[in-house]
PDB file of N, CA and C in Angstrom:
ATOM      1  N   MET X  89     106.737  99.770  99.840  1.00  0.00           N
ATOM      2  CA  MET X  89     105.337  99.851  99.483  1.00  0.00           C
ATOM      3  C   MET X  89     105.099  98.879  98.333  1.00  0.00           C
ATOM      4  N   SER X  90     104.169  97.975  98.493  1.00  0.00           N
ATOM      5  CA  SER X  90     103.936  96.989  97.449  1.00  0.00           C
ATOM      6  C   SER X  90     102.858  97.463  96.478  1.00  0.00           C
ATOM      7  N   GLY X  91     102.920  96.962  95.266  1.00  0.00           N
ATOM      8  CA  GLY X  91     101.927  97.286  94.254  1.00  0.00           C
ATOM      9  C   GLY X  91     102.174  98.566  93.495  1.00  0.00           C
ATOM     10  N   VAL X  92     103.286  99.226  93.743  1.00  0.00           N
ATOM     11  CA  VAL X  92     103.584 100.492  93.060  1.00  0.00           C
ATOM     12  C   VAL X  92     103.970 100.203  91.616  1.00  0.00           C
ATOM     13  N   ARG X  93     103.309 100.894  90.686  1.00  0.00           N
ATOM     14  CA  ARG X  93     103.637 100.780  89.258  1.00  0.00           C
ATOM     15  C   ARG X  93     104.093 102.151  88.766  1.00  0.00           C
ATOM     16  N   TRP X  94     105.373 102.244  88.419  1.00  0.00           N
ATOM     17  CA  TRP X  94     105.970 103.509  87.982  1.00  0.00           C
ATOM     18  C   TRP X  94     105.857 103.652  86.472  1.00  0.00           C
ATOM     19  N   HIS X  95     105.666 104.898  86.004  1.00  0.00           N
ATOM     20  CA  HIS X  95     105.732 105.222  84.581  1.00  0.00           C
ATOM     21  C   HIS X  95     106.268 106.641  84.447  1.00  0.00           C
ATOM     22  N   THR X  96     106.867 106.933  83.310  1.00  0.00           N
ATOM     23  CA  THR X  96     107.395 108.273  83.071  1.00  0.00           C
ATOM     24  C   THR X  96     106.237 109.253  82.947  1.00  0.00           C
ATOM     25  N   SER X  97     106.358 110.357  83.617  1.00  0.00           N
ATOM     26  CA  SER X  97     105.312 111.369  83.587  1.00  0.00           C
ATOM     27  C   SER X  97     105.103 111.898  82.181  1.00  0.00           C
ATOM     28  N   THR X  98     103.854 112.144  81.823  1.00  0.00           N
ATOM     29  CA  THR X  98     103.566 112.736  80.516  1.00  0.00           C
ATOM     30  C   THR X  98     104.044 114.175  80.440  1.00  0.00           C
ATOM     31  N   ARG X  99     104.341 114.779  81.582  1.00  0.00           N
ATOM     32  CA  ARG X  99     104.858 116.153  81.611  1.00  0.00           C
ATOM     33  C   ARG X  99     106.375 116.209  81.446  1.00  0.00           C
ATOM     34  N   SER X 100     107.039 115.056  81.477  1.00  0.00           N
ATOM     35  CA  SER X 100     108.484 115.012  81.249  1.00  0.00           C
ATOM     36  C   SER X 100     108.741 115.164  79.755  1.00  0.00           C
ATOM     37  N   GLY X 101     109.726 115.942  79.422  1.00  0.00           N
ATOM     38  CA  GLY X 101     110.050 116.166  78.024  1.00  0.00           C
ATOM     39  C   GLY X 101     111.301 115.425  77.622  1.00  0.00           C
ATOM     40  N   ASN X 102     111.743 115.671  76.425  1.00  0.00           N
ATOM     41  CA  ASN X 102     112.988 115.102  75.912  1.00  0.00           C
ATOM     42  C   ASN X 102     114.100 116.120  76.094  1.00  0.00           C
ATOM     43  N   ASN X 103     114.396 116.445  77.353  1.00  0.00           N
ATOM     44  CA  ASN X 103     115.365 117.510  77.630  1.00  0.00           C
ATOM     45  C   ASN X 103     116.596 116.979  78.356  1.00  0.00           C
ATOM     46  N   GLY X 104     117.173 115.923  77.827  1.00  0.00           N
ATOM     47  CA  GLY X 104     118.418 115.428  78.385  1.00  0.00           C
ATOM     48  C   GLY X 104     118.279 114.586  79.628  1.00  0.00           C
ATOM     49  N   GLY X 105     117.180 113.901  79.799  1.00  0.00           N
ATOM     50  CA  GLY X 105     117.038 112.994  80.922  1.00  0.00           C
ATOM     51  C   GLY X 105     116.475 113.604  82.179  1.00  0.00           C
ATOM     52  N   ASN X 106     116.006 114.842  82.126  1.00  0.00           N
ATOM     53  CA  ASN X 106     115.396 115.471  83.295  1.00  0.00           C
ATOM     54  C   ASN X 106     113.931 115.047  83.375  1.00  0.00           C
ATOM     55  N   CYS X 107     113.722 113.819  83.817  1.00  0.00           N
ATOM     56  CA  CYS X 107     112.378 113.256  83.845  1.00  0.00           C
ATOM     57  C   CYS X 107     112.015 112.804  85.249  1.00  0.00           C
ATOM     58  N   VAL X 108     110.733 112.708  85.477  1.00  0.00           N
ATOM     59  CA  VAL X 108     110.244 112.117  86.708  1.00  0.00           C
ATOM     60  C   VAL X 108     109.367 110.929  86.356  1.00  0.00           C
ATOM     61  N   GLU X 109     109.315 110.007  87.300  1.00  0.00           N
ATOM     62  CA  GLU X 109     108.421 108.872  87.182  1.00  0.00           C
ATOM     63  C   GLU X 109     107.311 109.053  88.199  1.00  0.00           C
ATOM     64  N   VAL X 110     106.135 108.583  87.836  1.00  0.00           N
ATOM     65  CA  VAL X 110     104.952 108.757  88.654  1.00  0.00           C
ATOM     66  C   VAL X 110     104.316 107.400  88.915  1.00  0.00           C
ATOM     67  N   ALA X 111     103.855 107.206  90.129  1.00  0.00           N
ATOM     68  CA  ALA X 111     103.036 106.046  90.467  1.00  0.00           C
ATOM     69  C   ALA X 111     101.691 106.586  90.916  1.00  0.00           C
ATOM     70  N   ASP X 112     100.684 106.419  90.074  1.00  0.00           N
ATOM     71  CA  ASP X 112      99.363 106.962  90.388  1.00  0.00           C
ATOM     72  C   ASP X 112      98.312 105.865  90.500  1.00  0.00           C
ATOM     73  N   ASN X 113      98.767 104.654  90.797  1.00  0.00           N
ATOM     74  CA  ASN X 113      97.852 103.527  90.902  1.00  0.00           C
ATOM     75  C   ASN X 113      97.477 103.172  92.346  1.00  0.00           C
ATOM     76  N   LEU X 114      97.927 103.952  93.304  1.00  0.00           N
ATOM     77  CA  LEU X 114      97.622 103.673  94.705  1.00  0.00           C
ATOM     78  C   LEU X 114      96.481 104.565  95.180  1.00  0.00           C
ATOM     79  N   PRO X 115      95.602 104.050  96.019  1.00  0.00           N
ATOM     80  CA  PRO X 115      94.476 104.869  96.475  1.00  0.00           C
ATOM     81  C   PRO X 115      94.921 106.027  97.375  1.00  0.00           C
ATOM     82  N   GLY X 116      94.509 107.230  97.002  1.00  0.00           N
ATOM     83  CA  GLY X 116      94.725 108.396  97.855  1.00  0.00           C
ATOM     84  C   GLY X 116      96.097 109.031  97.822  1.00  0.00           C
ATOM     85  N   VAL X 117      97.003 108.560  96.969  1.00  0.00           N
ATOM     86  CA  VAL X 117      98.344 109.135  96.931  1.00  0.00           C
ATOM     87  C   VAL X 117      98.949 108.984  95.532  1.00  0.00           C
ATOM     88  N   VAL X 118      99.752 109.977  95.149  1.00  0.00           N
ATOM     89  CA  VAL X 118     100.546 109.925  93.927  1.00  0.00           C
ATOM     90  C   VAL X 118     102.003 110.049  94.352  1.00  0.00           C
ATOM     91  N   LEU X 119     102.841 109.125  93.903  1.00  0.00           N
ATOM     92  CA  LEU X 119     104.266 109.163  94.223  1.00  0.00           C
ATOM     93  C   LEU X 119     105.039 109.674  93.019  1.00  0.00           C
ATOM     94  N   VAL X 120     106.097 110.441  93.280  1.00  0.00           N
ATOM     95  CA  VAL X 120     106.926 111.016  92.223  1.00  0.00           C
ATOM     96  C   VAL X 120     108.384 110.801  92.603  1.00  0.00           C
ATOM     97  N   ARG X 121     109.196 110.349  91.632  1.00  0.00           N
ATOM     98  CA  ARG X 121     110.628 110.170  91.885  1.00  0.00           C
ATOM     99  C   ARG X 121     111.432 110.588  90.658  1.00  0.00           C
ATOM    100  N   ASP X 122     112.688 110.876  90.892  1.00  0.00           N
ATOM    101  CA  ASP X 122     113.627 111.256  89.838  1.00  0.00           C
ATOM    102  C   ASP X 122     114.047 110.000  89.075  1.00  0.00           C
ATOM    103  N   THR X 123     113.887 110.017  87.769  1.00  0.00           N
ATOM    104  CA  THR X 123     114.243 108.870  86.946  1.00  0.00           C
ATOM    105  C   THR X 123     115.715 108.516  87.087  1.00  0.00           C
ATOM    106  N   LYS X 124     116.578 109.523  87.268  1.00  0.00           N
ATOM    107  CA  LYS X 124     118.025 109.279  87.350  1.00  0.00           C
ATOM    108  C   LYS X 124     118.458 108.780  88.723  1.00  0.00           C
ATOM    109  N   ASP X 125     117.592 108.881  89.729  1.00  0.00           N
ATOM    110  CA  ASP X 125     117.940 108.472  91.087  1.00  0.00           C
ATOM    111  C   ASP X 125     116.780 107.703  91.712  1.00  0.00           C
ATOM    112  N   ARG X 126     116.467 106.572  91.139  1.00  0.00           N
ATOM    113  CA  ARG X 126     115.309 105.791  91.580  1.00  0.00           C
ATOM    114  C   ARG X 126     115.430 105.316  93.015  1.00  0.00           C
ATOM    115  N   ALA X 127     116.648 105.110  93.495  1.00  0.00           N
ATOM    116  CA  ALA X 127     116.852 104.654  94.878  1.00  0.00           C
ATOM    117  C   ALA X 127     116.827 105.818  95.867  1.00  0.00           C
ATOM    118  N   GLY X 128     116.738 107.045  95.382  1.00  0.00           N
ATOM    119  CA  GLY X 128     116.808 108.228  96.227  1.00  0.00           C
ATOM    120  C   GLY X 128     115.519 108.596  96.931  1.00  0.00           C
ATOM    121  N   GLY X 129     114.503 107.782  96.828  1.00  0.00           N
ATOM    122  CA  GLY X 129     113.253 108.082  97.501  1.00  0.00           C
ATOM    123  C   GLY X 129     112.236 108.706  96.573  1.00  0.00           C
ATOM    124  N   ALA X 130     111.076 108.978  97.121  1.00  0.00           N
ATOM    125  CA  ALA X 130     109.974 109.533  96.346  1.00  0.00           C
ATOM    126  C   ALA X 130     109.249 110.577  97.169  1.00  0.00           C
ATOM    127  N   SER X 131     108.644 111.521  96.487  1.00  0.00           N
ATOM    128  CA  SER X 131     107.774 112.506  97.122  1.00  0.00           C
ATOM    129  C   SER X 131     106.337 112.047  96.928  1.00  0.00           C
ATOM    130  N   SER X 132     105.469 112.469  97.806  1.00  0.00           N
ATOM    131  CA  SER X 132     104.072 112.091  97.671  1.00  0.00           C
ATOM    132  C   SER X 132     103.182 113.331  97.630  1.00  0.00           C
ATOM    133  N   ALA X 133     102.042 113.168  96.978  1.00  0.00           N
ATOM    134  CA  ALA X 133     101.060 114.240  96.883  1.00  0.00           C
ATOM    135  C   ALA X 133      99.679 113.601  96.813  1.00  0.00           C
ATOM    136  N   GLY X 134      98.686 114.379  97.128  1.00  0.00           N
ATOM    137  CA  GLY X 134      97.313 113.919  96.958  1.00  0.00           C
ATOM    138  C   GLY X 134      96.959 113.899  95.487  1.00  0.00           C
ATOM    139  N   PRO X 135      96.039 113.046  95.085  1.00  0.00           N
ATOM    140  CA  PRO X 135      95.674 112.954  93.662  1.00  0.00           C
ATOM    141  C   PRO X 135      95.203 114.284  93.060  1.00  0.00           C
ATOM    142  N   SER X 136      94.501 115.112  93.830  1.00  0.00           N
ATOM    143  CA  SER X 136      94.029 116.382  93.283  1.00  0.00           C
ATOM    144  C   SER X 136      95.171 117.342  92.983  1.00  0.00           C
ATOM    145  N   SER X 137      96.305 117.196  93.656  1.00  0.00           N
ATOM    146  CA  SER X 137      97.469 118.044  93.388  1.00  0.00           C
ATOM    147  C   SER X 137      98.155 117.666  92.082  1.00  0.00           C
ATOM    148  N   TRP X 138      97.912 116.470  91.602  1.00  0.00           N
ATOM    149  CA  TRP X 138      98.587 115.983  90.410  1.00  0.00           C
ATOM    150  C   TRP X 138      97.698 116.031  89.180  1.00  0.00           C
ATOM    151  N   THR X 139      96.444 116.366  89.314  1.00  0.00           N
ATOM    152  CA  THR X 139      95.505 116.399  88.207  1.00  0.00           C
ATOM    153  C   THR X 139      95.814 117.570  87.288  1.00  0.00           C
ATOM    154  N   LYS X 140      95.730 117.319  85.988  1.00  0.00           N
ATOM    155  CA  LYS X 140      95.939 118.395  85.017  1.00  0.00           C
ATOM    156  C   LYS X 140      94.825 119.428  85.138  1.00  0.00           C
ATOM    157  N   PRO X 141      95.193 120.713  85.027  1.00  0.00           N
ATOM    158  CA  PRO X 141      94.165 121.770  85.111  1.00  0.00           C
ATOM    159  C   PRO X 141      93.290 121.792  83.883  1.00  0.00           C
TER     160      PRO X 141
END
C-alpha cells in the first residue's frame, strides 16, 4: 500500500516497548501494527473505531 505514514500511537505508553504504530492518513481506513514486528502485517479498522471517545 503506497502513501502509508506510520507514527507511534498516542495511546502507547512507556511500558517496555509494548507499542503500536498507526497509519491514519489513508481515506476510510486506519492501519495498526506492532512496533516490534513491523514486517508482521497490520490490522485495519474504520476511522470511527479509532476515534477517541
